[in-house]
Amino acid sequence: MKVINLSEHDSVLNQYLKEIRSIKIQNDPMRFRKNIERIGEIMALEVSRTLNYAPETIQTPLSDATVRTIQDQLVLATILRAGMPLHQGFLNMFDRAENAFLSAYRKMNKREDGSEELEIVAEYLAAPKLDGKTLILVDPMLATGMSMEIGYKALLSHGNPKTTHLCCTIGTEQAIRYLEQNLPENITLWCAAIDPKLNEHKYIVPGLGDAGDLCFGEKL
């Protein structure tokens, strides 16, 4: 699996990363959502550089012009609910793409010894046919990698994409290792940033907190 960390290169992306991480700024839900959306737009631009293009001739008011346009059939997929602003950023750039939505939520189960085990539960999927298309699956927080794995494998019930891009705002080294062990090698993983570890509750450290709650309010 090819892994790309966009924060390794200086760009305006890092300004938005700073703001979604900062406790002084992130508690403005509208700004938080907008910054996630902006990161999605920048990431979509980077992904677009890897797509297939062909020349197309169009008529302007004065003459003909030739431009190179995307030939791939794109499907943008997101894991609800936290993924919605990131998805919107991609959709702003790839406005002709088809869309897919699925649910996946974390559940902590008690073991017999009193310790806790994380389970990812998936319940909902709405997607077009994926055969031969370019799948872009987005989820802002790649903590353990389990949600992304479950989401990707659930989408395969709708066909086999030609190419797959997994995109997150912040990932972890642990999640990357997990995906490398459990997903095909020909997938590309795009991260705006990669953090070193998880805490005992499986939240990314330093991370930014709960992206879904910061976007839409605390859940029960």
PDB file of C-alpha atoms in Angstrom:
ATOM      1  CA  MET A   1       0.000   0.000   0.000  1.00  0.00           C
ATOM      2  CA  LYS A   2       1.312   3.405  -0.969  1.00  0.00           C
ATOM      3  CA  VAL A   3       1.094   5.943   1.878  1.00  0.00           C
ATOM      4  CA  ILE A   4       1.215   9.706   1.252  1.00  0.00           C
ATOM      5  CA  ASN A   5       1.571  12.185   4.144  1.00  0.00           C
ATOM      6  CA  LEU A   6       0.688  15.626   2.792  1.00  0.00           C
ATOM      7  CA  SER A   7       1.937  17.486   5.886  1.00  0.00           C
ATOM      8  CA  GLU A   8       5.502  16.492   5.005  1.00  0.00           C
ATOM      9  CA  HIS A   9       5.436  19.306   2.451  1.00  0.00           C
ATOM     10  CA  ASP A  10       4.741  22.937   3.344  1.00  0.00           C
ATOM     11  CA  SER A  11       1.400  24.215   2.036  1.00  0.00           C
ATOM     12  CA  VAL A  12      -1.701  26.051   3.265  1.00  0.00           C
ATOM     13  CA  LEU A  13      -2.989  22.630   4.319  1.00  0.00           C
ATOM     14  CA  ASN A  14      -0.921  22.960   7.494  1.00  0.00           C
ATOM     15  CA  GLN A  15      -2.817  26.117   8.477  1.00  0.00           C
ATOM     16  CA  TYR A  16      -6.084  24.197   8.431  1.00  0.00           C
ATOM     17  CA  LEU A  17      -4.500  21.311  10.333  1.00  0.00           C
ATOM     18  CA  LYS A  18      -3.394  23.754  13.024  1.00  0.00           C
ATOM     19  CA  GLU A  19      -6.895  25.154  13.372  1.00  0.00           C
ATOM     20  CA  ILE A  20      -8.708  21.799  13.605  1.00  0.00           C
ATOM     21  CA  ARG A  21      -6.238  20.653  16.275  1.00  0.00           C
ATOM     22  CA  SER A  22      -6.187  23.838  18.385  1.00  0.00           C
ATOM     23  CA  ILE A  23      -8.522  23.855  21.414  1.00  0.00           C
ATOM     24  CA  LYS A  24      -8.646  27.656  21.031  1.00  0.00           C
ATOM     25  CA  ILE A  25     -10.137  27.424  17.533  1.00  0.00           C
ATOM     26  CA  GLN A  26     -11.754  24.022  17.016  1.00  0.00           C
ATOM     27  CA  ASN A  27     -14.749  24.622  19.306  1.00  0.00           C
ATOM     28  CA  ASP A  28     -16.348  26.820  16.649  1.00  0.00           C
ATOM     29  CA  PRO A  29     -18.302  24.043  14.867  1.00  0.00           C
ATOM     30  CA  MET A  30     -18.827  25.998  11.653  1.00  0.00           C
ATOM     31  CA  ARG A  31     -15.117  26.818  11.346  1.00  0.00           C
ATOM     32  CA  PHE A  32     -14.153  23.248  12.222  1.00  0.00           C
ATOM     33  CA  ARG A  33     -16.424  21.818   9.524  1.00  0.00           C
ATOM     34  CA  LYS A  34     -15.162  24.354   6.980  1.00  0.00           C
ATOM     35  CA  ASN A  35     -11.534  23.552   7.723  1.00  0.00           C
ATOM     36  CA  ILE A  36     -12.188  19.830   7.285  1.00  0.00           C
ATOM     37  CA  GLU A  37     -13.903  20.662   3.992  1.00  0.00           C
ATOM     38  CA  ARG A  38     -10.897  22.741   2.888  1.00  0.00           C
ATOM     39  CA  ILE A  39      -8.567  19.867   3.677  1.00  0.00           C
ATOM     40  CA  GLY A  40     -10.798  17.662   1.528  1.00  0.00           C
ATOM     41  CA  GLU A  41     -10.509  20.110  -1.364  1.00  0.00           C
ATOM     42  CA  ILE A  42      -6.714  20.206  -1.149  1.00  0.00           C
ATOM     43  CA  MET A  43      -6.506  16.429  -0.863  1.00  0.00           C
ATOM     44  CA  ALA A  44      -8.846  16.028  -3.846  1.00  0.00           C
ATOM     45  CA  LEU A  45      -6.519  18.201  -5.906  1.00  0.00           C
ATOM     46  CA  GLU A  46      -3.589  15.957  -4.984  1.00  0.00           C
ATOM     47  CA  VAL A  47      -5.564  12.814  -5.812  1.00  0.00           C
ATOM     48  CA  SER A  48      -6.581  14.361  -9.148  1.00  0.00           C
ATOM     49  CA  ARG A  49      -2.925  14.417 -10.217  1.00  0.00           C
ATOM     50  CA  THR A  50      -2.951  10.587 -10.250  1.00  0.00           C
ATOM     51  CA  LEU A  51      -6.073  10.147 -12.407  1.00  0.00           C
ATOM     52  CA  ASN A  52      -6.302   9.398 -16.122  1.00  0.00           C
ATOM     53  CA  TYR A  53      -6.804  12.259 -18.583  1.00  0.00           C
ATOM     54  CA  ALA A  54      -7.483  12.637 -22.303  1.00  0.00           C
ATOM     55  CA  PRO A  55      -7.731  15.673 -24.621  1.00  0.00           C
ATOM     56  CA  GLU A  56     -11.166  17.106 -25.289  1.00  0.00           C
ATOM     57  CA  THR A  57     -11.973  19.823 -27.826  1.00  0.00           C
ATOM     58  CA  ILE A  58     -14.593  22.421 -26.932  1.00  0.00           C
ATOM     59  CA  GLN A  59     -16.027  25.478 -28.688  1.00  0.00           C
ATOM     60  CA  THR A  60     -15.317  28.885 -27.156  1.00  0.00           C
ATOM     61  CA  PRO A  61     -16.972  32.116 -28.377  1.00  0.00           C
ATOM     62  CA  LEU A  62     -13.926  32.706 -30.618  1.00  0.00           C
ATOM     63  CA  SER A  63     -12.523  29.329 -31.636  1.00  0.00           C
ATOM     64  CA  ASP A  64     -11.864  25.751 -30.608  1.00  0.00           C
ATOM     65  CA  ALA A  65      -9.810  24.917 -27.507  1.00  0.00           C
ATOM     66  CA  THR A  66      -8.367  21.631 -26.360  1.00  0.00           C
ATOM     67  CA  VAL A  67      -8.261  20.723 -22.667  1.00  0.00           C
ATOM     68  CA  ARG A  68      -7.276  17.513 -20.895  1.00  0.00           C
ATOM     69  CA  THR A  69     -10.123  16.205 -18.736  1.00  0.00           C
ATOM     70  CA  ILE A  70     -10.570  13.353 -16.264  1.00  0.00           C
ATOM     71  CA  GLN A  71     -11.608  10.082 -17.868  1.00  0.00           C
ATOM     72  CA  ASP A  72     -12.075   8.027 -14.690  1.00  0.00           C
ATOM     73  CA  GLN A  73     -15.557   7.313 -13.382  1.00  0.00           C
ATOM     74  CA  LEU A  74     -15.303   8.469  -9.761  1.00  0.00           C
ATOM     75  CA  VAL A  75     -17.250   7.238  -6.741  1.00  0.00           C
ATOM     76  CA  LEU A  76     -16.868   9.249  -3.524  1.00  0.00           C
ATOM     77  CA  ALA A  77     -17.685   7.182  -0.445  1.00  0.00           C
ATOM     78  CA  THR A  78     -17.828   8.330   3.153  1.00  0.00           C
ATOM     79  CA  ILE A  79     -18.297   6.833   6.577  1.00  0.00           C
ATOM     80  CA  LEU A  80     -21.105   8.639   8.422  1.00  0.00           C
ATOM     81  CA  ARG A  81     -21.286  10.989  10.345  1.00  0.00           C
ATOM     82  CA  ALA A  82     -17.859  12.521  10.861  1.00  0.00           C
ATOM     83  CA  GLY A  83     -16.900  12.012   7.229  1.00  0.00           C
ATOM     84  CA  MET A  84     -19.517  14.369   5.798  1.00  0.00           C
ATOM     85  CA  PRO A  85     -17.470  17.640   5.739  1.00  0.00           C
ATOM     86  CA  LEU A  86     -14.421  15.858   4.274  1.00  0.00           C
ATOM     87  CA  HIS A  87     -16.705  14.229   1.697  1.00  0.00           C
ATOM     88  CA  GLN A  88     -18.114  17.646   0.794  1.00  0.00           C
ATOM     89  CA  GLY A  89     -14.614  18.983   0.168  1.00  0.00           C
ATOM     90  CA  PHE A  90     -13.972  16.183  -2.300  1.00  0.00           C
ATOM     91  CA  LEU A  91     -17.385  16.664  -3.899  1.00  0.00           C
ATOM     92  CA  ASN A  92     -16.675  20.389  -4.380  1.00  0.00           C
ATOM     93  CA  MET A  93     -13.762  19.375  -6.605  1.00  0.00           C
ATOM     94  CA  PHE A  94     -15.171  16.190  -8.172  1.00  0.00           C
ATOM     95  CA  ASP A  95     -18.692  17.496  -8.711  1.00  0.00           C
ATOM     96  CA  ARG A  96     -19.566  14.881 -11.347  1.00  0.00           C
ATOM     97  CA  ALA A  97     -18.731  11.928  -9.120  1.00  0.00           C
ATOM     98  CA  GLU A  98     -21.211   9.334  -7.953  1.00  0.00           C
ATOM     99  CA  ASN A  99     -21.560   9.000  -4.191  1.00  0.00           C
ATOM    100  CA  ALA A 100     -21.752   6.223  -1.617  1.00  0.00           C
ATOM    101  CA  PHE A 101     -22.511   6.336   2.115  1.00  0.00           C
ATOM    102  CA  LEU A 102     -22.052   3.792   4.872  1.00  0.00           C
ATOM    103  CA  SER A 103     -22.253   3.706   8.640  1.00  0.00           C
ATOM    104  CA  ALA A 104     -19.584   2.438  11.003  1.00  0.00           C
ATOM    105  CA  TYR A 105     -19.401   3.192  14.697  1.00  0.00           C
ATOM    106  CA  ARG A 106     -17.122   2.145  17.526  1.00  0.00           C
ATOM    107  CA  LYS A 107     -18.360  -0.007  20.394  1.00  0.00           C
ATOM    108  CA  MET A 108     -16.315  -0.942  23.472  1.00  0.00           C
ATOM    109  CA  ASN A 109     -17.058  -4.466  24.708  1.00  0.00           C
ATOM    110  CA  LYS A 110     -16.110  -5.811  28.141  1.00  0.00           C
ATOM    111  CA  ARG A 111     -13.979  -8.960  28.200  1.00  0.00           C
ATOM    112  CA  GLU A 112     -14.292 -11.560  30.933  1.00  0.00           C
ATOM    113  CA  ASP A 113     -11.102 -10.254  32.561  1.00  0.00           C
ATOM    114  CA  GLY A 114     -12.620  -6.757  32.833  1.00  0.00           C
ATOM    115  CA  SER A 115     -10.585  -5.212  30.009  1.00  0.00           C
ATOM    116  CA  GLU A 116     -12.224  -3.561  27.006  1.00  0.00           C
ATOM    117  CA  GLU A 117     -12.141  -4.586  23.365  1.00  0.00           C
ATOM    118  CA  LEU A 118     -12.955  -2.245  20.484  1.00  0.00           C
ATOM    119  CA  GLU A 119     -15.535  -3.418  17.950  1.00  0.00           C
ATOM    120  CA  ILE A 120     -16.519  -1.563  14.769  1.00  0.00           C
ATOM    121  CA  VAL A 121     -20.174  -2.051  13.840  1.00  0.00           C
ATOM    122  CA  ALA A 122     -21.428  -1.364  10.293  1.00  0.00           C
ATOM    123  CA  GLU A 123     -25.172  -1.187   9.640  1.00  0.00           C
ATOM    124  CA  TYR A 124     -25.973   0.865   6.509  1.00  0.00           C
ATOM    125  CA  LEU A 125     -24.690   1.017   2.929  1.00  0.00           C
ATOM    126  CA  ALA A 126     -25.948   2.900  -0.120  1.00  0.00           C
ATOM    127  CA  ALA A 127     -23.657   2.808  -3.151  1.00  0.00           C
ATOM    128  CA  PRO A 128     -23.674   2.587  -6.963  1.00  0.00           C
ATOM    129  CA  LYS A 129     -21.982  -0.189  -8.926  1.00  0.00           C
ATOM    130  CA  LEU A 130     -18.211   0.042  -8.507  1.00  0.00           C
ATOM    131  CA  ASP A 131     -16.911  -2.248 -11.255  1.00  0.00           C
ATOM    132  CA  GLY A 132     -14.123  -0.552 -13.216  1.00  0.00           C
ATOM    133  CA  LYS A 133     -14.495   2.771 -11.389  1.00  0.00           C
ATOM    134  CA  THR A 134     -12.156   4.807  -9.196  1.00  0.00           C
ATOM    135  CA  LEU A 135     -13.227   4.584  -5.564  1.00  0.00           C
ATOM    136  CA  ILE A 136     -12.304   7.364  -3.123  1.00  0.00           C
ATOM    137  CA  LEU A 137     -13.242   6.409   0.456  1.00  0.00           C
ATOM    138  CA  VAL A 138     -12.912   9.216   3.009  1.00  0.00           C
ATOM    139  CA  ASP A 139     -12.997   9.208   6.803  1.00  0.00           C
ATOM    140  CA  PRO A 140     -11.388  12.026   8.825  1.00  0.00           C
ATOM    141  CA  MET A 141      -9.866   9.980  11.656  1.00  0.00           C
ATOM    142  CA  LEU A 142      -7.889   6.828  10.896  1.00  0.00           C
ATOM    143  CA  ALA A 143      -7.290   5.585  14.431  1.00  0.00           C
ATOM    144  CA  THR A 144      -7.105   1.786  14.362  1.00  0.00           C
ATOM    145  CA  GLY A 145      -7.839   1.307  10.647  1.00  0.00           C
ATOM    146  CA  MET A 146     -10.757  -1.004  11.412  1.00  0.00           C
ATOM    147  CA  SER A 147     -13.501   1.359  10.197  1.00  0.00           C
ATOM    148  CA  MET A 148     -11.691   1.958   6.918  1.00  0.00           C
ATOM    149  CA  GLU A 149     -11.154  -1.776   6.414  1.00  0.00           C
ATOM    150  CA  ILE A 150     -14.799  -2.610   7.154  1.00  0.00           C
ATOM    151  CA  GLY A 151     -16.005   0.229   4.944  1.00  0.00           C
ATOM    152  CA  TYR A 152     -13.821  -0.821   2.020  1.00  0.00           C
ATOM    153  CA  LYS A 153     -14.799  -4.492   2.257  1.00  0.00           C
ATOM    154  CA  ALA A 154     -18.502  -3.594   2.559  1.00  0.00           C
ATOM    155  CA  LEU A 155     -18.269  -1.503  -0.620  1.00  0.00           C
ATOM    156  CA  LEU A 156     -16.835  -4.466  -2.517  1.00  0.00           C
ATOM    157  CA  SER A 157     -20.315  -6.021  -2.344  1.00  0.00           C
ATOM    158  CA  HIS A 158     -21.177  -3.469  -5.053  1.00  0.00           C
ATOM    159  CA  GLY A 159     -18.345  -4.479  -7.403  1.00  0.00           C
ATOM    160  CA  ASN A 160     -14.587  -4.309  -7.848  1.00  0.00           C
ATOM    161  CA  PRO A 161     -13.167  -0.812  -8.397  1.00  0.00           C
ATOM    162  CA  LYS A 162     -10.325  -0.307 -10.871  1.00  0.00           C
ATOM    163  CA  THR A 163      -8.438   1.923  -8.423  1.00  0.00           C
ATOM    164  CA  THR A 164      -8.957   2.769  -4.749  1.00  0.00           C
ATOM    165  CA  HIS A 165      -7.850   5.817  -2.742  1.00  0.00           C
ATOM    166  CA  LEU A 166      -8.364   5.950   1.031  1.00  0.00           C
ATOM    167  CA  CYS A 167      -8.268   9.489   2.426  1.00  0.00           C
ATOM    168  CA  CYS A 168      -8.125  10.743   6.005  1.00  0.00           C
ATOM    169  CA  THR A 169      -7.348  13.952   7.835  1.00  0.00           C
ATOM    170  CA  ILE A 170      -5.254  12.365  10.604  1.00  0.00           C
ATOM    171  CA  GLY A 171      -4.018   8.788  10.663  1.00  0.00           C
ATOM    172  CA  THR A 172      -1.830   6.776  13.001  1.00  0.00           C
ATOM    173  CA  GLU A 173       1.196   4.600  12.421  1.00  0.00           C
ATOM    174  CA  GLN A 174      -0.722   1.709  14.008  1.00  0.00           C
ATOM    175  CA  ALA A 175      -3.630   2.087  11.564  1.00  0.00           C
ATOM    176  CA  ILE A 176      -1.276   2.190   8.607  1.00  0.00           C
ATOM    177  CA  ARG A 177       0.362  -1.069   9.688  1.00  0.00           C
ATOM    178  CA  TYR A 178      -3.088  -2.619  10.179  1.00  0.00           C
ATOM    179  CA  LEU A 179      -4.292  -1.611   6.704  1.00  0.00           C
ATOM    180  CA  GLU A 180      -1.060  -2.806   5.113  1.00  0.00           C
ATOM    181  CA  GLN A 181      -1.732  -6.234   6.615  1.00  0.00           C
ATOM    182  CA  ASN A 182      -5.449  -6.409   5.762  1.00  0.00           C
ATOM    183  CA  LEU A 183      -5.995  -4.596   2.447  1.00  0.00           C
ATOM    184  CA  PRO A 184      -4.626  -5.080  -1.092  1.00  0.00           C
ATOM    185  CA  GLU A 185      -1.235  -3.618  -1.944  1.00  0.00           C
ATOM    186  CA  ASN A 186      -2.511  -1.569  -4.897  1.00  0.00           C
ATOM    187  CA  ILE A 187      -4.464   0.860  -2.673  1.00  0.00           C
ATOM    188  CA  THR A 188      -3.197   4.393  -2.016  1.00  0.00           C
ATOM    189  CA  LEU A 189      -3.676   5.935   1.437  1.00  0.00           C
ATOM    190  CA  TRP A 190      -3.661   9.741   1.662  1.00  0.00           C
ATOM    191  CA  CYS A 191      -3.201  11.405   5.075  1.00  0.00           C
ATOM    192  CA  ALA A 192      -3.110  15.113   5.806  1.00  0.00           C
ATOM    193  CA  ALA A 193      -1.025  14.158   8.868  1.00  0.00           C
ATOM    194  CA  ILE A 194       0.170  11.004  10.644  1.00  0.00           C
ATOM    195  CA  ASP A 195       0.320  10.855  14.457  1.00  0.00           C
ATOM    196  CA  PRO A 196       2.365   8.378  16.504  1.00  0.00           C
ATOM    197  CA  LYS A 197      -0.063   6.638  18.856  1.00  0.00           C
ATOM    198  CA  LEU A 198      -3.488   5.904  20.365  1.00  0.00           C
ATOM    199  CA  ASN A 199      -4.558   6.312  23.993  1.00  0.00           C
ATOM    200  CA  GLU A 200      -6.322   3.644  26.051  1.00  0.00           C
ATOM    201  CA  HIS A 201      -9.704   4.709  24.589  1.00  0.00           C
ATOM    202  CA  LYS A 202      -8.391   4.305  21.010  1.00  0.00           C
ATOM    203  CA  TYR A 203      -8.305   8.045  20.323  1.00  0.00           C
ATOM    204  CA  ILE A 204      -5.441   9.489  18.287  1.00  0.00           C
ATOM    205  CA  VAL A 205      -2.708  11.320  20.234  1.00  0.00           C
ATOM    206  CA  PRO A 206      -2.130  14.212  19.774  1.00  0.00           C
ATOM    207  CA  GLY A 207      -5.022  14.058  17.308  1.00  0.00           C
ATOM    208  CA  LEU A 208      -7.826  16.557  17.748  1.00  0.00           C
ATOM    209  CA  GLY A 209     -10.518  14.840  19.820  1.00  0.00           C
ATOM    210  CA  ASP A 210     -13.776  13.435  18.441  1.00  0.00           C
ATOM    211  CA  ALA A 211     -14.204  14.785  14.899  1.00  0.00           C
ATOM    212  CA  GLY A 212     -17.909  13.893  14.732  1.00  0.00           C
ATOM    213  CA  ASP A 213     -18.707  15.687  17.980  1.00  0.00           C
ATOM    214  CA  LEU A 214     -16.696  18.746  16.945  1.00  0.00           C
ATOM    215  CA  CYS A 215     -18.575  18.868  13.641  1.00  0.00           C
ATOM    216  CA  PHE A 216     -22.108  18.174  14.838  1.00  0.00           C
ATOM    217  CA  GLY A 217     -22.293  18.256  18.651  1.00  0.00           C
ATOM    218  CA  GLU A 218     -21.782  15.651  21.335  1.00  0.00           C
ATOM    219  CA  LYS A 219     -23.656  12.357  20.949  1.00  0.00           C
ATOM    220  CA  LEU A 220     -25.136  10.244  23.714  1.00  0.00           C
TER     221      LEU A 220
END
